[in-house]
Amino acid sequence: MIWPFGKRTLPGLDPASRARRAALSRQKTNLRQPLSTMRWCVVDIETGGLDAQHDPLLAIGAVAIEQGSIVFSPSFEVGLAQPHATKAANILIHGISGSEQRAGQAPHEALLAWLEFAQGAPRVAFHAAFDQAVLQREVRTRLGPLAGAPWFDAAVVAPLLFPDVAPHCSHLDDWLAHFGITVYARHGALADAFATAELWLVLLQAAQREDIRTAHQLLQLTRSRRWLSAN
């Protein structure tokens, strides 16, 4: 029997980009560190629609959490160049004009910069499945297959740690309001990443009160929840 799949080839990257990609492939994630000292990368994206498999990735915003605090500088925000602007109705949602979309960074450069900022840190997002699917799709297309870091969904973790609050909180804004978290802005990639990071700090403190001490334990908790939901 002949193996039906050919050898995967990398996209046509220039030598400098290939070297950066090679460095990324050596990054490692250690989920056994204490939650209080873990580095996290909180991310949000803007897209041209809600189809994670096909709609274009327009922008990435991210902030890091280190030693239990948000790192305000440097943060990360990049727009990806688009051959054509999205429709006017979509622009009204994300606020990225047609000229801004066309003037964005080359997609492979933007994705390399994103992965370099994130390092090997676990990723955090609110409704993370969408962000994860879009980013992994784009990385695979533009850079070729790369091992990814684990993802944590604040929208899953929050109800596990605050089950009494969960029936009243469906959206990120609901959770922010419940905990009295004031954010400087919303509905841009970087602004929403900051808002999610504020919520994640609250969730990390709650997890430690529940004697969850490592990211590995927190990941096991979320996986148990998914298993229970499926059965």
PDB file of C-alpha atoms in Angstrom:
ATOM      1  CA  MET A   1       0.000   0.000   0.000  1.00  0.00           C
ATOM      2  CA  ILE A   2       1.312   3.421  -0.938  1.00  0.00           C
ATOM      3  CA  TRP A   3       0.886   6.060   1.763  1.00  0.00           C
ATOM      4  CA  PRO A   4      -1.690   8.450   0.256  1.00  0.00           C
ATOM      5  CA  PHE A   5      -0.341  11.698   1.658  1.00  0.00           C
ATOM      6  CA  GLY A   6       2.660  13.453   0.196  1.00  0.00           C
ATOM      7  CA  LYS A   7       5.329  15.169   2.223  1.00  0.00           C
ATOM      8  CA  ARG A   8       4.130  18.494   3.594  1.00  0.00           C
ATOM      9  CA  THR A   9       5.954  21.461   2.145  1.00  0.00           C
ATOM     10  CA  LEU A  10       6.357  24.828   3.804  1.00  0.00           C
ATOM     11  CA  PRO A  11       4.951  27.976   2.203  1.00  0.00           C
ATOM     12  CA  GLY A  12       7.440  30.045   0.227  1.00  0.00           C
ATOM     13  CA  LEU A  13       9.089  31.982   3.047  1.00  0.00           C
ATOM     14  CA  ASP A  14      12.189  34.122   2.710  1.00  0.00           C
ATOM     15  CA  PRO A  15      15.319  32.960   4.608  1.00  0.00           C
ATOM     16  CA  ALA A  16      14.804  35.402   7.506  1.00  0.00           C
ATOM     17  CA  SER A  17      11.217  34.233   8.000  1.00  0.00           C
ATOM     18  CA  ARG A  18      12.310  30.600   7.855  1.00  0.00           C
ATOM     19  CA  ALA A  19      14.847  31.250  10.589  1.00  0.00           C
ATOM     20  CA  ARG A  20      12.202  32.916  12.752  1.00  0.00           C
ATOM     21  CA  ARG A  21       9.856  29.990  12.149  1.00  0.00           C
ATOM     22  CA  ALA A  22      12.587  27.522  13.128  1.00  0.00           C
ATOM     23  CA  ALA A  23      13.116  29.371  16.407  1.00  0.00           C
ATOM     24  CA  LEU A  24       9.387  29.187  17.139  1.00  0.00           C
ATOM     25  CA  SER A  25       9.410  25.421  16.679  1.00  0.00           C
ATOM     26  CA  ARG A  26      11.755  25.153  19.666  1.00  0.00           C
ATOM     27  CA  GLN A  27       9.399  26.885  22.099  1.00  0.00           C
ATOM     28  CA  LYS A  28       8.059  24.769  24.951  1.00  0.00           C
ATOM     29  CA  THR A  29       5.099  25.109  27.302  1.00  0.00           C
ATOM     30  CA  ASN A  30       5.374  24.107  30.956  1.00  0.00           C
ATOM     31  CA  LEU A  31       1.941  23.755  32.548  1.00  0.00           C
ATOM     32  CA  ARG A  32       3.368  22.540  35.852  1.00  0.00           C
ATOM     33  CA  GLN A  33       4.396  26.017  36.984  1.00  0.00           C
ATOM     34  CA  PRO A  34       2.360  27.630  39.789  1.00  0.00           C
ATOM     35  CA  LEU A  35      -0.559  29.721  38.565  1.00  0.00           C
ATOM     36  CA  SER A  36       0.871  32.679  40.461  1.00  0.00           C
ATOM     37  CA  THR A  37       4.066  32.709  38.368  1.00  0.00           C
ATOM     38  CA  MET A  38       2.788  31.377  35.035  1.00  0.00           C
ATOM     39  CA  ARG A  39       3.122  33.514  31.927  1.00  0.00           C
ATOM     40  CA  TRP A  40      -0.144  33.702  29.984  1.00  0.00           C
ATOM     41  CA  CYS A  41      -0.892  35.226  26.606  1.00  0.00           C
ATOM     42  CA  VAL A  42      -4.410  36.657  26.400  1.00  0.00           C
ATOM     43  CA  VAL A  43      -5.562  37.174  22.822  1.00  0.00           C
ATOM     44  CA  ASP A  44      -8.470  38.509  20.805  1.00  0.00           C
ATOM     45  CA  ILE A  45      -8.946  38.696  17.051  1.00  0.00           C
ATOM     46  CA  GLU A  46     -11.029  40.600  14.536  1.00  0.00           C
ATOM     47  CA  THR A  47     -12.295  38.764  11.454  1.00  0.00           C
ATOM     48  CA  GLY A  48     -14.312  39.382   8.338  1.00  0.00           C
ATOM     49  CA  GLY A  49     -17.161  37.194   9.609  1.00  0.00           C
ATOM     50  CA  LEU A  50     -18.067  34.323  11.894  1.00  0.00           C
ATOM     51  CA  ASP A  51     -16.915  31.434   9.700  1.00  0.00           C
ATOM     52  CA  ALA A  52     -13.720  30.264  11.405  1.00  0.00           C
ATOM     53  CA  GLN A  53     -12.711  28.153   8.418  1.00  0.00           C
ATOM     54  CA  HIS A  54     -13.020  30.742   5.672  1.00  0.00           C
ATOM     55  CA  ASP A  55     -13.482  34.355   6.807  1.00  0.00           C
ATOM     56  CA  PRO A  56     -10.316  36.482   6.746  1.00  0.00           C
ATOM     57  CA  LEU A  57      -8.284  37.303   9.831  1.00  0.00           C
ATOM     58  CA  LEU A  58      -8.052  41.095  10.032  1.00  0.00           C
ATOM     59  CA  ALA A  59      -6.293  41.854  13.321  1.00  0.00           C
ATOM     60  CA  ILE A  60      -4.721  40.274  16.391  1.00  0.00           C
ATOM     61  CA  GLY A  61      -4.465  41.901  19.813  1.00  0.00           C
ATOM     62  CA  ALA A  62      -2.694  40.324  22.787  1.00  0.00           C
ATOM     63  CA  VAL A  63      -1.362  41.095  26.249  1.00  0.00           C
ATOM     64  CA  ALA A  64       0.780  39.041  28.589  1.00  0.00           C
ATOM     65  CA  ILE A  65       0.154  38.199  32.228  1.00  0.00           C
ATOM     66  CA  GLU A  66       3.313  37.598  34.254  1.00  0.00           C
ATOM     67  CA  GLN A  67       3.709  37.057  38.001  1.00  0.00           C
ATOM     68  CA  GLY A  68      -0.019  37.620  38.514  1.00  0.00           C
ATOM     69  CA  SER A  69      -0.146  41.035  36.777  1.00  0.00           C
ATOM     70  CA  ILE A  70      -0.951  42.347  33.312  1.00  0.00           C
ATOM     71  CA  VAL A  71       2.109  43.529  31.429  1.00  0.00           C
ATOM     72  CA  PHE A  72       0.965  46.808  29.886  1.00  0.00           C
ATOM     73  CA  SER A  73       4.122  47.321  27.844  1.00  0.00           C
ATOM     74  CA  PRO A  74       4.832  45.774  25.546  1.00  0.00           C
ATOM     75  CA  SER A  75       1.426  44.665  24.381  1.00  0.00           C
ATOM     76  CA  PHE A  76       0.724  43.399  20.877  1.00  0.00           C
ATOM     77  CA  GLU A  77      -1.559  44.575  18.097  1.00  0.00           C
ATOM     78  CA  VAL A  78      -1.251  43.994  14.366  1.00  0.00           C
ATOM     79  CA  GLY A  79      -3.467  44.256  11.309  1.00  0.00           C
ATOM     80  CA  LEU A  80      -3.081  41.766   8.475  1.00  0.00           C
ATOM     81  CA  ALA A  81      -3.074  43.121   4.928  1.00  0.00           C
ATOM     82  CA  GLN A  82      -6.156  42.164   2.925  1.00  0.00           C
ATOM     83  CA  PRO A  83      -6.373  42.051  -0.885  1.00  0.00           C
ATOM     84  CA  HIS A  84      -9.932  43.372  -0.629  1.00  0.00           C
ATOM     85  CA  ALA A  85     -11.721  45.196   2.179  1.00  0.00           C
ATOM     86  CA  THR A  86     -14.621  43.471   3.908  1.00  0.00           C
ATOM     87  CA  LYS A  87     -18.178  44.680   3.394  1.00  0.00           C
ATOM     88  CA  ALA A  88     -19.431  47.887   4.987  1.00  0.00           C
ATOM     89  CA  ALA A  89     -21.658  46.026   7.456  1.00  0.00           C
ATOM     90  CA  ASN A  90     -18.644  44.073   8.704  1.00  0.00           C
ATOM     91  CA  ILE A  91     -16.550  47.240   9.006  1.00  0.00           C
ATOM     92  CA  LEU A  92     -19.237  48.737  11.250  1.00  0.00           C
ATOM     93  CA  ILE A  93     -18.682  45.824  13.670  1.00  0.00           C
ATOM     94  CA  HIS A  94     -14.889  45.799  13.961  1.00  0.00           C
ATOM     95  CA  GLY A  95     -14.164  49.396  12.977  1.00  0.00           C
ATOM     96  CA  ILE A  96     -11.206  48.559  10.720  1.00  0.00           C
ATOM     97  CA  SER A  97     -11.620  50.693   7.608  1.00  0.00           C
ATOM     98  CA  GLY A  98     -11.009  49.459   4.092  1.00  0.00           C
ATOM     99  CA  SER A  99      -7.826  51.507   3.774  1.00  0.00           C
ATOM    100  CA  GLU A 100      -6.542  50.162   7.105  1.00  0.00           C
ATOM    101  CA  GLN A 101      -7.215  46.618   5.964  1.00  0.00           C
ATOM    102  CA  ARG A 102      -5.299  47.092   2.721  1.00  0.00           C
ATOM    103  CA  ALA A 103      -2.415  48.790   4.566  1.00  0.00           C
ATOM    104  CA  GLY A 104      -1.906  45.997   7.094  1.00  0.00           C
ATOM    105  CA  GLN A 105       1.240  43.942   7.585  1.00  0.00           C
ATOM    106  CA  ALA A 106       2.039  41.000   5.332  1.00  0.00           C
ATOM    107  CA  PRO A 107       0.134  38.068   6.888  1.00  0.00           C
ATOM    108  CA  HIS A 108       3.148  35.800   7.390  1.00  0.00           C
ATOM    109  CA  GLU A 109       5.054  38.655   9.065  1.00  0.00           C
ATOM    110  CA  ALA A 110       2.097  39.460  11.317  1.00  0.00           C
ATOM    111  CA  LEU A 111       1.728  35.821  12.352  1.00  0.00           C
ATOM    112  CA  LEU A 112       5.434  35.419  13.078  1.00  0.00           C
ATOM    113  CA  ALA A 113       5.304  38.541  15.247  1.00  0.00           C
ATOM    114  CA  TRP A 114       2.231  37.193  17.075  1.00  0.00           C
ATOM    115  CA  LEU A 115       3.862  33.843  17.828  1.00  0.00           C
ATOM    116  CA  GLU A 116       7.068  35.539  18.954  1.00  0.00           C
ATOM    117  CA  PHE A 117       5.095  37.720  21.353  1.00  0.00           C
ATOM    118  CA  ALA A 118       3.104  34.774  22.685  1.00  0.00           C
ATOM    119  CA  GLN A 119       6.231  32.643  23.126  1.00  0.00           C
ATOM    120  CA  GLY A 120       5.357  29.254  24.614  1.00  0.00           C
ATOM    121  CA  ALA A 121       2.758  30.722  26.968  1.00  0.00           C
ATOM    122  CA  PRO A 122      -0.679  29.115  27.132  1.00  0.00           C
ATOM    123  CA  ARG A 123      -3.260  31.123  25.203  1.00  0.00           C
ATOM    124  CA  VAL A 124      -6.344  32.593  26.853  1.00  0.00           C
ATOM    125  CA  ALA A 125      -9.430  33.980  25.111  1.00  0.00           C
ATOM    126  CA  PHE A 126     -13.141  34.402  25.754  1.00  0.00           C
ATOM    127  CA  HIS A 127     -14.968  31.825  23.587  1.00  0.00           C
ATOM    128  CA  ALA A 128     -11.505  30.611  22.682  1.00  0.00           C
ATOM    129  CA  ALA A 129     -12.543  27.949  20.153  1.00  0.00           C
ATOM    130  CA  PHE A 130     -13.154  30.581  17.484  1.00  0.00           C
ATOM    131  CA  ASP A 131      -9.887  32.473  18.041  1.00  0.00           C
ATOM    132  CA  GLN A 132      -7.961  29.202  18.196  1.00  0.00           C
ATOM    133  CA  ALA A 133      -9.471  27.849  14.973  1.00  0.00           C
ATOM    134  CA  VAL A 134      -8.824  31.040  12.998  1.00  0.00           C
ATOM    135  CA  LEU A 135      -5.264  31.516  14.246  1.00  0.00           C
ATOM    136  CA  GLN A 136      -4.323  27.879  13.737  1.00  0.00           C
ATOM    137  CA  ARG A 137      -5.809  27.971  10.231  1.00  0.00           C
ATOM    138  CA  GLU A 138      -3.805  31.059   9.317  1.00  0.00           C
ATOM    139  CA  VAL A 139      -0.561  29.804  10.852  1.00  0.00           C
ATOM    140  CA  ARG A 140      -0.905  26.485   9.031  1.00  0.00           C
ATOM    141  CA  THR A 141      -1.613  28.254   5.722  1.00  0.00           C
ATOM    142  CA  ARG A 142       1.033  30.974   5.969  1.00  0.00           C
ATOM    143  CA  LEU A 143       3.802  29.291   7.944  1.00  0.00           C
ATOM    144  CA  GLY A 144       3.171  25.576   7.684  1.00  0.00           C
ATOM    145  CA  PRO A 145       2.416  23.216  10.582  1.00  0.00           C
ATOM    146  CA  LEU A 146       3.750  24.303  13.967  1.00  0.00           C
ATOM    147  CA  ALA A 147       3.150  22.773  17.382  1.00  0.00           C
ATOM    148  CA  GLY A 148       0.799  25.014  19.332  1.00  0.00           C
ATOM    149  CA  ALA A 149       0.483  25.919  22.990  1.00  0.00           C
ATOM    150  CA  PRO A 150      -2.583  24.888  25.020  1.00  0.00           C
ATOM    151  CA  TRP A 151      -5.655  27.119  24.956  1.00  0.00           C
ATOM    152  CA  PHE A 152      -7.811  28.129  27.924  1.00  0.00           C
ATOM    153  CA  ASP A 153     -11.320  29.497  27.489  1.00  0.00           C
ATOM    154  CA  ALA A 154     -12.325  32.130  30.048  1.00  0.00           C
ATOM    155  CA  ALA A 155     -15.955  31.549  29.037  1.00  0.00           C
ATOM    156  CA  VAL A 156     -15.585  27.920  30.193  1.00  0.00           C
ATOM    157  CA  VAL A 157     -13.465  28.505  33.295  1.00  0.00           C
ATOM    158  CA  ALA A 158     -15.600  31.318  34.734  1.00  0.00           C
ATOM    159  CA  PRO A 159     -18.791  29.229  35.175  1.00  0.00           C
ATOM    160  CA  LEU A 160     -16.778  26.383  36.701  1.00  0.00           C
ATOM    161  CA  LEU A 161     -15.381  28.650  39.400  1.00  0.00           C
ATOM    162  CA  PHE A 162     -18.499  30.787  39.857  1.00  0.00           C
ATOM    163  CA  PRO A 163     -21.449  28.438  39.175  1.00  0.00           C
ATOM    164  CA  ASP A 164     -23.931  30.657  41.040  1.00  0.00           C
ATOM    165  CA  VAL A 165     -23.089  33.619  38.830  1.00  0.00           C
ATOM    166  CA  ALA A 166     -23.040  31.731  35.533  1.00  0.00           C
ATOM    167  CA  PRO A 167     -26.810  31.796  34.816  1.00  0.00           C
ATOM    168  CA  HIS A 168     -26.666  35.589  34.716  1.00  0.00           C
ATOM    169  CA  CYS A 169     -23.492  35.927  32.632  1.00  0.00           C
ATOM    170  CA  SER A 170     -23.471  34.910  28.986  1.00  0.00           C
ATOM    171  CA  HIS A 171     -21.103  37.472  27.525  1.00  0.00           C
ATOM    172  CA  LEU A 172     -17.754  38.975  28.448  1.00  0.00           C
ATOM    173  CA  ASP A 173     -19.457  42.254  29.331  1.00  0.00           C
ATOM    174  CA  ASP A 174     -21.697  40.405  31.817  1.00  0.00           C
ATOM    175  CA  TRP A 175     -18.699  38.943  33.663  1.00  0.00           C
ATOM    176  CA  LEU A 176     -16.864  42.267  33.637  1.00  0.00           C
ATOM    177  CA  ALA A 177     -19.897  44.024  35.091  1.00  0.00           C
ATOM    178  CA  HIS A 178     -20.392  41.366  37.765  1.00  0.00           C
ATOM    179  CA  PHE A 179     -16.843  41.739  39.042  1.00  0.00           C
ATOM    180  CA  GLY A 180     -16.859  45.514  38.709  1.00  0.00           C
ATOM    181  CA  ILE A 181     -14.083  45.479  36.123  1.00  0.00           C
ATOM    182  CA  THR A 182     -13.824  48.781  34.269  1.00  0.00           C
ATOM    183  CA  VAL A 183     -11.998  48.713  30.948  1.00  0.00           C
ATOM    184  CA  TYR A 184     -10.848  51.668  28.870  1.00  0.00           C
ATOM    185  CA  ALA A 185     -12.524  50.494  25.680  1.00  0.00           C
ATOM    186  CA  ARG A 186     -14.174  47.484  24.072  1.00  0.00           C
ATOM    187  CA  HIS A 187     -14.660  45.877  20.691  1.00  0.00           C
ATOM    188  CA  GLY A 188     -11.165  46.198  19.282  1.00  0.00           C
ATOM    189  CA  ALA A 189      -8.711  43.298  19.330  1.00  0.00           C
ATOM    190  CA  LEU A 190      -6.288  44.824  21.843  1.00  0.00           C
ATOM    191  CA  ALA A 191      -9.001  46.388  23.997  1.00  0.00           C
ATOM    192  CA  ASP A 192     -10.886  43.098  24.236  1.00  0.00           C
ATOM    193  CA  ALA A 193      -7.664  41.249  25.060  1.00  0.00           C
ATOM    194  CA  PHE A 194      -7.090  43.654  27.966  1.00  0.00           C
ATOM    195  CA  ALA A 195     -10.669  43.152  29.172  1.00  0.00           C
ATOM    196  CA  THR A 196     -10.291  39.374  29.023  1.00  0.00           C
ATOM    197  CA  ALA A 197      -6.966  39.608  30.863  1.00  0.00           C
ATOM    198  CA  GLU A 198      -8.656  41.532  33.699  1.00  0.00           C
ATOM    199  CA  LEU A 199     -11.230  38.762  33.989  1.00  0.00           C
ATOM    200  CA  TRP A 200      -8.545  36.065  33.803  1.00  0.00           C
ATOM    201  CA  LEU A 201      -6.753  37.550  36.822  1.00  0.00           C
ATOM    202  CA  VAL A 202      -9.982  37.232  38.820  1.00  0.00           C
ATOM    203  CA  LEU A 203     -10.361  33.628  37.675  1.00  0.00           C
ATOM    204  CA  LEU A 204      -6.769  32.753  38.575  1.00  0.00           C
ATOM    205  CA  GLN A 205      -7.280  34.069  42.105  1.00  0.00           C
ATOM    206  CA  ALA A 206     -10.504  32.064  42.420  1.00  0.00           C
ATOM    207  CA  ALA A 207      -8.791  28.911  41.124  1.00  0.00           C
ATOM    208  CA  GLN A 208      -6.079  29.197  43.741  1.00  0.00           C
ATOM    209  CA  ARG A 209      -8.716  29.569  46.462  1.00  0.00           C
ATOM    210  CA  GLU A 210     -10.084  26.240  45.204  1.00  0.00           C
ATOM    211  CA  ASP A 211      -6.608  24.724  45.641  1.00  0.00           C
ATOM    212  CA  ILE A 212      -5.946  24.632  41.899  1.00  0.00           C
ATOM    213  CA  ARG A 213      -2.239  25.399  41.861  1.00  0.00           C
ATOM    214  CA  THR A 214      -1.010  24.793  38.310  1.00  0.00           C
ATOM    215  CA  ALA A 215      -2.149  25.395  34.763  1.00  0.00           C
ATOM    216  CA  HIS A 216      -2.139  21.624  34.281  1.00  0.00           C
ATOM    217  CA  GLN A 217      -4.736  21.211  37.047  1.00  0.00           C
ATOM    218  CA  LEU A 218      -6.833  23.993  35.560  1.00  0.00           C
ATOM    219  CA  LEU A 219      -6.682  22.343  32.141  1.00  0.00           C
ATOM    220  CA  GLN A 220      -7.795  19.042  33.639  1.00  0.00           C
ATOM    221  CA  LEU A 221     -10.756  20.802  35.237  1.00  0.00           C
ATOM    222  CA  THR A 222     -11.887  22.243  31.916  1.00  0.00           C
ATOM    223  CA  ARG A 223     -11.458  18.895  30.162  1.00  0.00           C
ATOM    224  CA  SER A 224     -13.557  17.191  32.837  1.00  0.00           C
ATOM    225  CA  ARG A 225     -16.270  19.750  32.260  1.00  0.00           C
ATOM    226  CA  ARG A 226     -16.282  19.058  28.502  1.00  0.00           C
ATOM    227  CA  TRP A 227     -16.465  15.295  29.143  1.00  0.00           C
ATOM    228  CA  LEU A 228     -19.430  15.724  31.506  1.00  0.00           C
ATOM    229  CA  SER A 229     -21.189  17.973  28.992  1.00  0.00           C
ATOM    230  CA  ALA A 230     -20.784  15.347  26.273  1.00  0.00           C
ATOM    231  CA  ASN A 231     -22.245  12.508  28.345  1.00  0.00           C
TER     232      ASN A 231
END
